[in-house]
Tab-separated table of C-alpha atoms in Angstrom:
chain	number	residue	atom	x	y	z
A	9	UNK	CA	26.553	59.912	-19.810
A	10	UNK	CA	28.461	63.168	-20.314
A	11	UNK	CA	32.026	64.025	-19.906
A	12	UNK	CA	33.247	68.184	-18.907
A	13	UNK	CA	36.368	69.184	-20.243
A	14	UNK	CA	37.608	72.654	-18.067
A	15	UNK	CA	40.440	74.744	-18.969
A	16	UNK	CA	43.317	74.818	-15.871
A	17	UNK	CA	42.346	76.727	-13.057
A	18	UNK	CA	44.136	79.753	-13.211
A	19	UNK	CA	45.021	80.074	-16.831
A	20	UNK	CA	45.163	83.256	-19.513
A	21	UNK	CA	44.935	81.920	-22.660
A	22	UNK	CA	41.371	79.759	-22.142
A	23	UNK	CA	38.161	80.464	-20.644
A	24	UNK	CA	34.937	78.879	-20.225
A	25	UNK	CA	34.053	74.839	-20.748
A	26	UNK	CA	32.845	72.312	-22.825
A	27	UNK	CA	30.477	69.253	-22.219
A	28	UNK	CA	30.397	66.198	-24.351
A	29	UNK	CA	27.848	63.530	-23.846
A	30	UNK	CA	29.950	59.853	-24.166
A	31	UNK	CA	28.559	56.933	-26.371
A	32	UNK	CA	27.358	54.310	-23.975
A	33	UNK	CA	29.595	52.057	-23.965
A	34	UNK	CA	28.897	48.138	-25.007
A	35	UNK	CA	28.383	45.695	-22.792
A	36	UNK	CA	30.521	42.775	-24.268
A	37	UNK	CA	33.510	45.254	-23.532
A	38	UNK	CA	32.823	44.507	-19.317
A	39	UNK	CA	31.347	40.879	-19.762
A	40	UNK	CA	32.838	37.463	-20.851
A	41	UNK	CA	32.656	36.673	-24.478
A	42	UNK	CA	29.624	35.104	-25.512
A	43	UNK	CA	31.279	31.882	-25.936
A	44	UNK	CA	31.254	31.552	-21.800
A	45	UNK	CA	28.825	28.682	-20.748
A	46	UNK	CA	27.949	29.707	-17.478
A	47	UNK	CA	26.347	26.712	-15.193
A	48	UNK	CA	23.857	27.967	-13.037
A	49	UNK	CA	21.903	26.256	-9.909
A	50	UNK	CA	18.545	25.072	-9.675
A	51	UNK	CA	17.511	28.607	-7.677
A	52	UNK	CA	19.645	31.000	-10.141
A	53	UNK	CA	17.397	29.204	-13.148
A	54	UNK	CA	14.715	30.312	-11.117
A	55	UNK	CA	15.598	33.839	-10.924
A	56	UNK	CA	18.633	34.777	-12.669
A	57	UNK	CA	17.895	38.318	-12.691
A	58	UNK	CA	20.880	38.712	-9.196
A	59	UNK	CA	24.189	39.819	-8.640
A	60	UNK	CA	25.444	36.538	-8.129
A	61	UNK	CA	24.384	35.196	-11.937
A	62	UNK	CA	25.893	38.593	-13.362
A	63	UNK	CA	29.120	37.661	-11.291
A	64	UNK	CA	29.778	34.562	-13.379
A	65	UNK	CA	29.699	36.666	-16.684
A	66	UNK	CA	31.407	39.413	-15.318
A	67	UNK	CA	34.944	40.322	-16.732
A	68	UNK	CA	36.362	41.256	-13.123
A	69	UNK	CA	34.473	40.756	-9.834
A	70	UNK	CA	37.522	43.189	-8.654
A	71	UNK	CA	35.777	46.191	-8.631
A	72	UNK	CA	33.638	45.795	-11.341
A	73	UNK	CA	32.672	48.245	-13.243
A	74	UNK	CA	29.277	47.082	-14.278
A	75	UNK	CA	26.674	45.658	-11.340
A	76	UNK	CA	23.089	44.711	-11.333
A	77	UNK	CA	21.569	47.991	-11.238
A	78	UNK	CA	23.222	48.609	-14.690
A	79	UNK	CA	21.519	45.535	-16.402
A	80	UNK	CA	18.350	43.304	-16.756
A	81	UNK	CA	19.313	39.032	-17.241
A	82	UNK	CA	16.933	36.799	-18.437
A	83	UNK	CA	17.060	33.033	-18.910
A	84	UNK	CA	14.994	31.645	-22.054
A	85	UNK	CA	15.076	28.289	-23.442
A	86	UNK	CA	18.888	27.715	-21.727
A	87	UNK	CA	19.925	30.889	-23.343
A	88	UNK	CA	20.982	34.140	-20.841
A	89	UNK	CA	20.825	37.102	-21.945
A	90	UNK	CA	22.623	40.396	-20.227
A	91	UNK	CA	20.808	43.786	-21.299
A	92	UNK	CA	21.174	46.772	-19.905
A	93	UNK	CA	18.361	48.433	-18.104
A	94	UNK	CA	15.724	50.316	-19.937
A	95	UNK	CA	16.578	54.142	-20.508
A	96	UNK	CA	20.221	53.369	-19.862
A	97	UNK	CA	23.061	55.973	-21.119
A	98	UNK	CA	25.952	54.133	-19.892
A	99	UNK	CA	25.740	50.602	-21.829
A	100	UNK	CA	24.399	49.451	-24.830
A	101	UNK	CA	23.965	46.408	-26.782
A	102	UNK	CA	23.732	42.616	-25.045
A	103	UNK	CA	25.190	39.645	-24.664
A	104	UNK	CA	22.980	36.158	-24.861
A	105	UNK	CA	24.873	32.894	-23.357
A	106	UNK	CA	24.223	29.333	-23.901
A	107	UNK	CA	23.987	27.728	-20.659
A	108	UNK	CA	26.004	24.631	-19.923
A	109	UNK	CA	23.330	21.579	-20.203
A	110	UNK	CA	21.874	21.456	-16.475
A	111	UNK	CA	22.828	17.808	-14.966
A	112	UNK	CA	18.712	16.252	-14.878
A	113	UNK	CA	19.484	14.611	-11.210
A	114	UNK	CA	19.981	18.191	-9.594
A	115	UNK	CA	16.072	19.047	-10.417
A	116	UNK	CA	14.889	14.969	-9.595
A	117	UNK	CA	14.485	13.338	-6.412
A	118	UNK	CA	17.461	10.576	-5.652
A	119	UNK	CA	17.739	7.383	-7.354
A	120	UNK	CA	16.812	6.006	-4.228
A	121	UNK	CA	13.619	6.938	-4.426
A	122	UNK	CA	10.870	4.248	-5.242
A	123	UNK	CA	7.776	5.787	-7.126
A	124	UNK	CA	4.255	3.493	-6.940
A	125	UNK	CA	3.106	3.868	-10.294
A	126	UNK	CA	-1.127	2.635	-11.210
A	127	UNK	CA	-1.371	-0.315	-13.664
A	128	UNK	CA	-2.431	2.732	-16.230
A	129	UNK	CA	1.090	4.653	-15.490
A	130	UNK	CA	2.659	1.876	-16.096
A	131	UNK	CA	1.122	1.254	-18.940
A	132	UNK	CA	2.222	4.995	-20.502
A	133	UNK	CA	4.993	6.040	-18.175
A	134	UNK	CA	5.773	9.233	-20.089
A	135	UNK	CA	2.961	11.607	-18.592
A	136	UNK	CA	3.300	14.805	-16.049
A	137	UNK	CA	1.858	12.885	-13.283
A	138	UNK	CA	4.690	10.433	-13.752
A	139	UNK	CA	7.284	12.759	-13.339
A	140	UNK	CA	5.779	14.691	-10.506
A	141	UNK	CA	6.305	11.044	-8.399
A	142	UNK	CA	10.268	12.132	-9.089
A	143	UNK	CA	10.452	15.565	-9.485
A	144	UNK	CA	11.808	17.235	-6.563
A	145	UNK	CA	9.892	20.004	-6.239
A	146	UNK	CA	6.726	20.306	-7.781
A	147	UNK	CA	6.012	23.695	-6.851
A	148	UNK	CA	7.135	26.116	-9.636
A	149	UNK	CA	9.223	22.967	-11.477
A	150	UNK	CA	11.964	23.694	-13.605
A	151	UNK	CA	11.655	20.573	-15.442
A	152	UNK	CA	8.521	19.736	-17.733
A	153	UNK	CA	7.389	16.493	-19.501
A	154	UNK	CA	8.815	18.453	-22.521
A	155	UNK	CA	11.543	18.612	-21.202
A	156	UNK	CA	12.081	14.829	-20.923
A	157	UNK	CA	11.398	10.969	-21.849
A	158	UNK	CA	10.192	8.785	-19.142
A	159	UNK	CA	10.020	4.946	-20.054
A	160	UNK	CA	9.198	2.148	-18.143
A	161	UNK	CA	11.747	-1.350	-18.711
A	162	UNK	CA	11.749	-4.590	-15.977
A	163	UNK	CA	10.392	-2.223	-13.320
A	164	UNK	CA	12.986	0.151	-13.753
A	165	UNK	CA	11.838	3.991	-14.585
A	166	UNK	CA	14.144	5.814	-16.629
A	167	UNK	CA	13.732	10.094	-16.977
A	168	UNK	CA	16.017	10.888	-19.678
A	169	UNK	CA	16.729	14.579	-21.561
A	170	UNK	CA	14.467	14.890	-24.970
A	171	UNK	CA	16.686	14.562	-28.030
A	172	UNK	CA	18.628	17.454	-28.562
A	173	UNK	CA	18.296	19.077	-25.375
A	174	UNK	CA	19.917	21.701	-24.749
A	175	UNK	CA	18.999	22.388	-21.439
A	176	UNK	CA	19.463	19.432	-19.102
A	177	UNK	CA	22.103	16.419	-19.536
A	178	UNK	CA	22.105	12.807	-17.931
A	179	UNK	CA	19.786	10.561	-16.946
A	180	UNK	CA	18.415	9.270	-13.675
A	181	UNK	CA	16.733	5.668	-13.103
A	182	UNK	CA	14.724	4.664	-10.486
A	183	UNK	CA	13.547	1.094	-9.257
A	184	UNK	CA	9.709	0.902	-9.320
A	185	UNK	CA	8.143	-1.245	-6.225
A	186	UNK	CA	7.197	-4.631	-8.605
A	187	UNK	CA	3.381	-5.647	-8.937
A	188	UNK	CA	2.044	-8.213	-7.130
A	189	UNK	CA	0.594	-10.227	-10.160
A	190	UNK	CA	3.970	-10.883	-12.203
A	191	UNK	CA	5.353	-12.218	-8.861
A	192	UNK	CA	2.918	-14.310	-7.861
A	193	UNK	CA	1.025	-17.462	-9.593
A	194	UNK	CA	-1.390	-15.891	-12.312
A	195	UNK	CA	-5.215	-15.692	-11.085
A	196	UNK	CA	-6.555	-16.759	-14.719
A	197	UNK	CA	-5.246	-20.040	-14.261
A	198	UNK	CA	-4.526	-21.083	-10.747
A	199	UNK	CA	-7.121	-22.317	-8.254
A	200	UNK	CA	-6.380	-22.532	-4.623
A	201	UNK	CA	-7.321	-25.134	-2.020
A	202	UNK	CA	-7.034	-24.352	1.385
A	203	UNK	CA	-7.032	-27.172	4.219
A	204	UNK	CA	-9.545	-26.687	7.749
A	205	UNK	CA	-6.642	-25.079	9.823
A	206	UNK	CA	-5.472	-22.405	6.376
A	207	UNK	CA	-8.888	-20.986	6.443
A	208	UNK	CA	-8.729	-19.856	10.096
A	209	UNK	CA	-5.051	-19.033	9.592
A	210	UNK	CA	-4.911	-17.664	6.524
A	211	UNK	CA	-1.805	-15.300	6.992
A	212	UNK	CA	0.771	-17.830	7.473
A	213	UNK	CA	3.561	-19.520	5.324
A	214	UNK	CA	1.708	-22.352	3.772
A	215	UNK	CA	-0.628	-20.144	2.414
A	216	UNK	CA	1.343	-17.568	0.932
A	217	UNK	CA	3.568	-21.093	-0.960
A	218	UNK	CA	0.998	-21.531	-2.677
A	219	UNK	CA	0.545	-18.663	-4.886
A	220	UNK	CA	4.045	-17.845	-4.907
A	221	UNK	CA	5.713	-18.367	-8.356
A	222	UNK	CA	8.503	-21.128	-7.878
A	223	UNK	CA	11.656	-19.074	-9.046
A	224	UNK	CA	10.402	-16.371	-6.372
A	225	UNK	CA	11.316	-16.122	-2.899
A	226	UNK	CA	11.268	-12.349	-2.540
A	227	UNK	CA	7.501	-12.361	-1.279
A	228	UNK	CA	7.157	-12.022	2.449
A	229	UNK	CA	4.182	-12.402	5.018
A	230	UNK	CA	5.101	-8.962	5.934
A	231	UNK	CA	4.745	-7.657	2.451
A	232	UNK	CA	0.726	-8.558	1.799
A	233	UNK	CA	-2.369	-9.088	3.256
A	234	UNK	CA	-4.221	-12.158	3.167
A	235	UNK	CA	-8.011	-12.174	3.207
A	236	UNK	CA	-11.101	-14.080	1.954
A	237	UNK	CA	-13.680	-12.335	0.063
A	238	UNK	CA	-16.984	-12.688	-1.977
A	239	UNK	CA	-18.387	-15.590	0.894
A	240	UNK	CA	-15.304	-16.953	0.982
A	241	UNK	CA	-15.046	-18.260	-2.260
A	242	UNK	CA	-12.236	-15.731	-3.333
A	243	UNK	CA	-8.692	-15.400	-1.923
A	244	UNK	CA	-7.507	-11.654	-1.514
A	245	UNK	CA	-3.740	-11.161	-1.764
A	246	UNK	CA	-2.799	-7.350	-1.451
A	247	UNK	CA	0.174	-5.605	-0.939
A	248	UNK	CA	0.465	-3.786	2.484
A	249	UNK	CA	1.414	0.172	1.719
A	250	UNK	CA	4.619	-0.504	4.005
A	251	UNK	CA	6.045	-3.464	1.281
A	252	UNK	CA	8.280	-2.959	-1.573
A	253	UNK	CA	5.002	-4.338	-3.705
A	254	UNK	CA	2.047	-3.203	-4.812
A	255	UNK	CA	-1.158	-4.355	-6.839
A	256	UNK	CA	-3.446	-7.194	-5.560
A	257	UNK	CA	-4.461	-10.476	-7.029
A	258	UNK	CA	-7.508	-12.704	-6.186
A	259	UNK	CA	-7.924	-16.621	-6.984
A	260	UNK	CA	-10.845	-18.572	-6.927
A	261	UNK	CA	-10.649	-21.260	-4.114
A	262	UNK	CA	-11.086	-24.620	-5.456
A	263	UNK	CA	-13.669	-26.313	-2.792
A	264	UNK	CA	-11.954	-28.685	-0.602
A	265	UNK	CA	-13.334	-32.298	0.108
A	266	UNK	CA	-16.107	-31.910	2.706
A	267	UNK	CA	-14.844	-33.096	6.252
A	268	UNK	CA	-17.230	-35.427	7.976
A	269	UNK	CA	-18.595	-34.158	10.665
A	270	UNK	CA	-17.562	-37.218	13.317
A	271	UNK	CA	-14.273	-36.267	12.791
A	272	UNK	CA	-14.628	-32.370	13.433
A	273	UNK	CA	-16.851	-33.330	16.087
A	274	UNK	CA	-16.388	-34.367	19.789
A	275	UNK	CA	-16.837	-38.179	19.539
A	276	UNK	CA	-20.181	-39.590	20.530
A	277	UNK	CA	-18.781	-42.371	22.136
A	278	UNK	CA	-17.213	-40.381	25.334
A	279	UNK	CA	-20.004	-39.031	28.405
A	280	UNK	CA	-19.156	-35.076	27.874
A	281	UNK	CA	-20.939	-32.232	30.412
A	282	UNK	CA	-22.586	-29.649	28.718
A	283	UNK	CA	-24.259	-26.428	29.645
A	284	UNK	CA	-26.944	-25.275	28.330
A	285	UNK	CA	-28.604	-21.777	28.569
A	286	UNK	CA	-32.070	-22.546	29.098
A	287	UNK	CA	-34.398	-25.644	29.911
A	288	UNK	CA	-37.660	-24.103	29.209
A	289	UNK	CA	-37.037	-24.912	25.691
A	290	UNK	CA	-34.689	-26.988	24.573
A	291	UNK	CA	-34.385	-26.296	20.889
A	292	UNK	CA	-34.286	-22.225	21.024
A	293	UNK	CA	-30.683	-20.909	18.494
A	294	UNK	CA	-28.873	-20.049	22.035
A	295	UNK	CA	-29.090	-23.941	22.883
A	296	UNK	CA	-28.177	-24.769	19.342
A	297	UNK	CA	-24.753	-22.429	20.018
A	298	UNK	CA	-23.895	-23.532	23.289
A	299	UNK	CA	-23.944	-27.137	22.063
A	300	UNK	CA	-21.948	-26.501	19.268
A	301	UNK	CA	-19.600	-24.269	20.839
A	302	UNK	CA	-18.898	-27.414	23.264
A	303	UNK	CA	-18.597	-29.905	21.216
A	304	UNK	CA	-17.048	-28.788	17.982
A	305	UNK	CA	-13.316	-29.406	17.599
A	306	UNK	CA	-13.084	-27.231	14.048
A	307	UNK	CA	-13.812	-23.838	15.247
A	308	UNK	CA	-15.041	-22.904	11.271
A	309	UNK	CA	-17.949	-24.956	11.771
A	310	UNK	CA	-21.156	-22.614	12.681
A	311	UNK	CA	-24.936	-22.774	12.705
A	312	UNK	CA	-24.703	-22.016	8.939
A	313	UNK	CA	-23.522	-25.426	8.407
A	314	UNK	CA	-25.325	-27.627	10.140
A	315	UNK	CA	-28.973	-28.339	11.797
A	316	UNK	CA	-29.322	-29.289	15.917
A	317	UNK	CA	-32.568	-31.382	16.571
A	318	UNK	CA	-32.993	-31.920	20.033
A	319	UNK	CA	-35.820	-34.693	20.452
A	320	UNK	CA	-36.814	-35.169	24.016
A	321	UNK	CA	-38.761	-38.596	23.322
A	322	UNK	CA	-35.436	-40.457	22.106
A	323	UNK	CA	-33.319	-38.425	24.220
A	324	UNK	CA	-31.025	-37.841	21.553
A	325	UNK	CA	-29.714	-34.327	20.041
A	326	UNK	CA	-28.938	-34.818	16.110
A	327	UNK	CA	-26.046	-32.748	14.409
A	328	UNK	CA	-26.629	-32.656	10.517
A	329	UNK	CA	-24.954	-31.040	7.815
A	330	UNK	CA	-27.428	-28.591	5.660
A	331	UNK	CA	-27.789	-29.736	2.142
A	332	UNK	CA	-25.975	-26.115	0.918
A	333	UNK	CA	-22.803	-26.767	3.093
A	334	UNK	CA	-19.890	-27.567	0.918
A	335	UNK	CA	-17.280	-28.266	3.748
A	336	UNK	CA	-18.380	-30.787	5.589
A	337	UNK	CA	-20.945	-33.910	5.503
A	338	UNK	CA	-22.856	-36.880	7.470
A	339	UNK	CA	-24.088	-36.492	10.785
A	340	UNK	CA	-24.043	-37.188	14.322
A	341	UNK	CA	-26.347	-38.074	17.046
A	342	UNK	CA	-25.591	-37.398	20.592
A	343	UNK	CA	-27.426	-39.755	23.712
A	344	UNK	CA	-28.864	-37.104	26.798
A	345	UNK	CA	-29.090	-37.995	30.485
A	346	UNK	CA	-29.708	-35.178	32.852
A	347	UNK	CA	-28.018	-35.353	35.853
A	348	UNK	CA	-27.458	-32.826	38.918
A	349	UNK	CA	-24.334	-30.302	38.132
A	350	UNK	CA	-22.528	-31.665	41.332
A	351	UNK	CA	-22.618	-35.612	39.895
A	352	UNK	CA	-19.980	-37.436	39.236
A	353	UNK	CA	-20.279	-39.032	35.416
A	354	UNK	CA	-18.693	-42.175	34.766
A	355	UNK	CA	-19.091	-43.282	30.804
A	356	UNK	CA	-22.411	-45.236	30.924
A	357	UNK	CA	-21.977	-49.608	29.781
A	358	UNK	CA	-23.537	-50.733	26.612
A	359	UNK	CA	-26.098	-52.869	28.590
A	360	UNK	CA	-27.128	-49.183	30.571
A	361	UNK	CA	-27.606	-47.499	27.333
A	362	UNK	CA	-28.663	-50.898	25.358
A	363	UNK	CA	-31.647	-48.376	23.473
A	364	UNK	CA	-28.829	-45.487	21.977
A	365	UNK	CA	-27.185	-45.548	19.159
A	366	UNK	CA	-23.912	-43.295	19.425
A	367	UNK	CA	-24.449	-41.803	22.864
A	368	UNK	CA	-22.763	-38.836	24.704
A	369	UNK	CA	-23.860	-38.167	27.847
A	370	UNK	CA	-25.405	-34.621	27.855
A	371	UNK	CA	-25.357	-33.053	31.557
A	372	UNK	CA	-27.655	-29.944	31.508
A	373	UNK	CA	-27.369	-27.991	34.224
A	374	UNK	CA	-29.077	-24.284	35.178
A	375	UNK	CA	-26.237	-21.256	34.891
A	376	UNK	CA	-28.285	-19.485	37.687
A	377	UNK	CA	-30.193	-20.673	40.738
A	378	UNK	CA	-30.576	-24.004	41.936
A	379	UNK	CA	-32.410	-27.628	41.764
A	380	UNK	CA	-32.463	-29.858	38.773
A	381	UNK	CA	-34.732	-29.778	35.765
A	382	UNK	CA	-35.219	-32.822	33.789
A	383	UNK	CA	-34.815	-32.361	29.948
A	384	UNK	CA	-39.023	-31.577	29.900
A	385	UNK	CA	-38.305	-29.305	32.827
A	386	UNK	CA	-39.957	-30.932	35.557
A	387	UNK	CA	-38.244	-30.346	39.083
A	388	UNK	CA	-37.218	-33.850	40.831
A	389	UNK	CA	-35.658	-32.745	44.059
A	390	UNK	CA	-34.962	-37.234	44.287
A	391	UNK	CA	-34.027	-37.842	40.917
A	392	UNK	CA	-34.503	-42.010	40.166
A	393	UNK	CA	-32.268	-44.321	38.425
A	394	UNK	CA	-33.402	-44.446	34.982
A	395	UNK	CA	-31.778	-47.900	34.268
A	396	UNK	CA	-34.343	-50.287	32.331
């Protein structure tokens, strides 16, 4: 920077000039003492290298007589520094600030915010992935895990300022959603039973009672899913993504006392019509089903619990519990008269059916075409009495 002194225009005692090149001139003489503590946003942290940063350091924003294109500012470890540009003649020297302490919920998501941590964050809260669940912007972040301390206390996550931080201030806490296993009964040591209607009903009220810790009543329907697993001899409770829970836990069922099968059965004791898909051979699986299907009042019970015999000599059809099934027991055996589709069954006397032991009366009738089929599948256009 130089300065021209000229002699007055006009004058006889001086001629000629002289230039003298000025002393830059230092930069704490136009800026704020160093003592200032500017606070700047999240964005001027970012880049504080503006005119709007310099403008908070500034001695006069009133037609100031240092701008932007006379300096460089930096921002290191919370400290600012103003410089002026490289090669400059007009200012010399700096000026480094210490930045006011940067308030840690301005660079964090709300306190309303509920992060899902794993069972292994939970475990050691105080990671980068942790604080990337709360950090609002995770693109270019301005806050570290150095940075900060993130602990983990009755499901409450708390990202506090390392000790002796300079750079941010406060504290933010968050609720975490709870796990399923510390509010419901512990798996290790509880064994559920569930009655004949709970297994085909399994998400409903009485089930989710009991594996619900007494002193808890925060546990909705609408907050898990309820499932059997392994063969059904596990209970699956896991939290739906849309609850305020997470986790699962699984119990062992404890095997309920085997039903007997007369009273999950139609009783044998009452004439009952039942279609049946084929008559060339009575004892084919698609007979077996079609019985069952029509006389079974427990809709759990399937072919995988029980046997059908159909024996043609006795007239009698045998239901039987396999020796593997654990839910139900006994057996039942079913009387069979064949009769046309369009007859009119009236529950047979004891003296009629003197020969059977627990009778039903078994009407087997074609699904397609017509005529009537005796249980061997002989046509009898004039079917006989059979009375003894």
């Amino acid at each position: 920077m130089s300065k021209v002194l000229e002699h007055l225009t006009g004058s006889t005692r001086y001629q000629g000039n002289v230039v003298y090149n000025l002393a830059p001139q230092q930069l704490d003489t136009v800026l704020n003492p160093d003592s200032t503590q500017p606070n700047l946003t999240p964005e001027q942290r970012n880049n504080p290298n503006t005119e709007a940063v310099l403008g908070l350091v500034r001695l006069s924003n009133d037609n100031p007589v240092v701008t932007n294109a006379d300096v460089t500012i930096s921002l290191n470890n919370n400290q600012l520094t103003v410089a002026p540009v490289s090669g400059s003649t007009r200012y010399q020297g700096s000026v480094i600030y210490n930045l006011a302490p940067q308030q840690l919920d301005t660079v964090l998501n709300p306190d309303s915010t509920q992060p899902n941590l794993t069972p292994e964050q939970r475990n050691n809260p105080n990671t980068e992935a942790v604080l990337g669940l709360v950090r609002l912007s995770n693109d270019n972040p301005v806050v570290t895990n150095a940075d900060v301390t993130i602990s983990l206390n009755n499901n409450q996550l708390t990202v506090a300022p390392v000790s002796g931080s300079t750079r941010y201030q406060g504290s933010v806490v968050y609720n975490v959603a709870p796990q399923l296993p510390n509010v419901l009964k512990p798996a290790a040591t509880t064994q559920i039973e569930l009655a004949e209607n709970e297994r085909t009903n399994l998400q409903s009220q009485s089930v989710l009672d009991k594996i619900k810790k007494a002193t808890d009543s925060q546990v909705q329907l609408e907050d898990v899913k309820i499932t059997l697993i392994d063969n059904n001899k596990k209970l699956q409770v896991k939290a739906l993504a849309t609850s305020s829970y997470q986790g699962e836990v699984i119990y062992n069922l404890q095997q309920a006392q085997a039903s007997e099968l007369s009273n999950v059965l139609e009783p044998s004791t009452v004439p009952r019509k039942v279609t049946l898909p084929s008559l060339e051979n009575l004892d084919t699986e698609a007979n077996k089903k079609a019985v069952l299907e029509q006389i079974a009042k427990d809709q759990t019970l399937t072919l995988n619990d029980v046997t059908i015999t159909f024996d043609n000599d006795k007239k009698t059809v045998t239901v039987a519990t396999k020796e593997e099934t654990k839910n139900f027991k006994g057996q039942v055996v079913y009387g069979i008269q064949q009769a046309p589709p369009s007859s009119i069954l009236t529950p047979p006397t004891k003296t009629y059916f003197w020969s059977w032991t627990l009778l039903i009366v078994l009407v087997v009738a074609l699904i397609s075409g017509s005529g009537y089929y005796y249980a061997q599948g002989k046509k009898n256009p004039n079917p006989k009495s059979t009375k003894r």
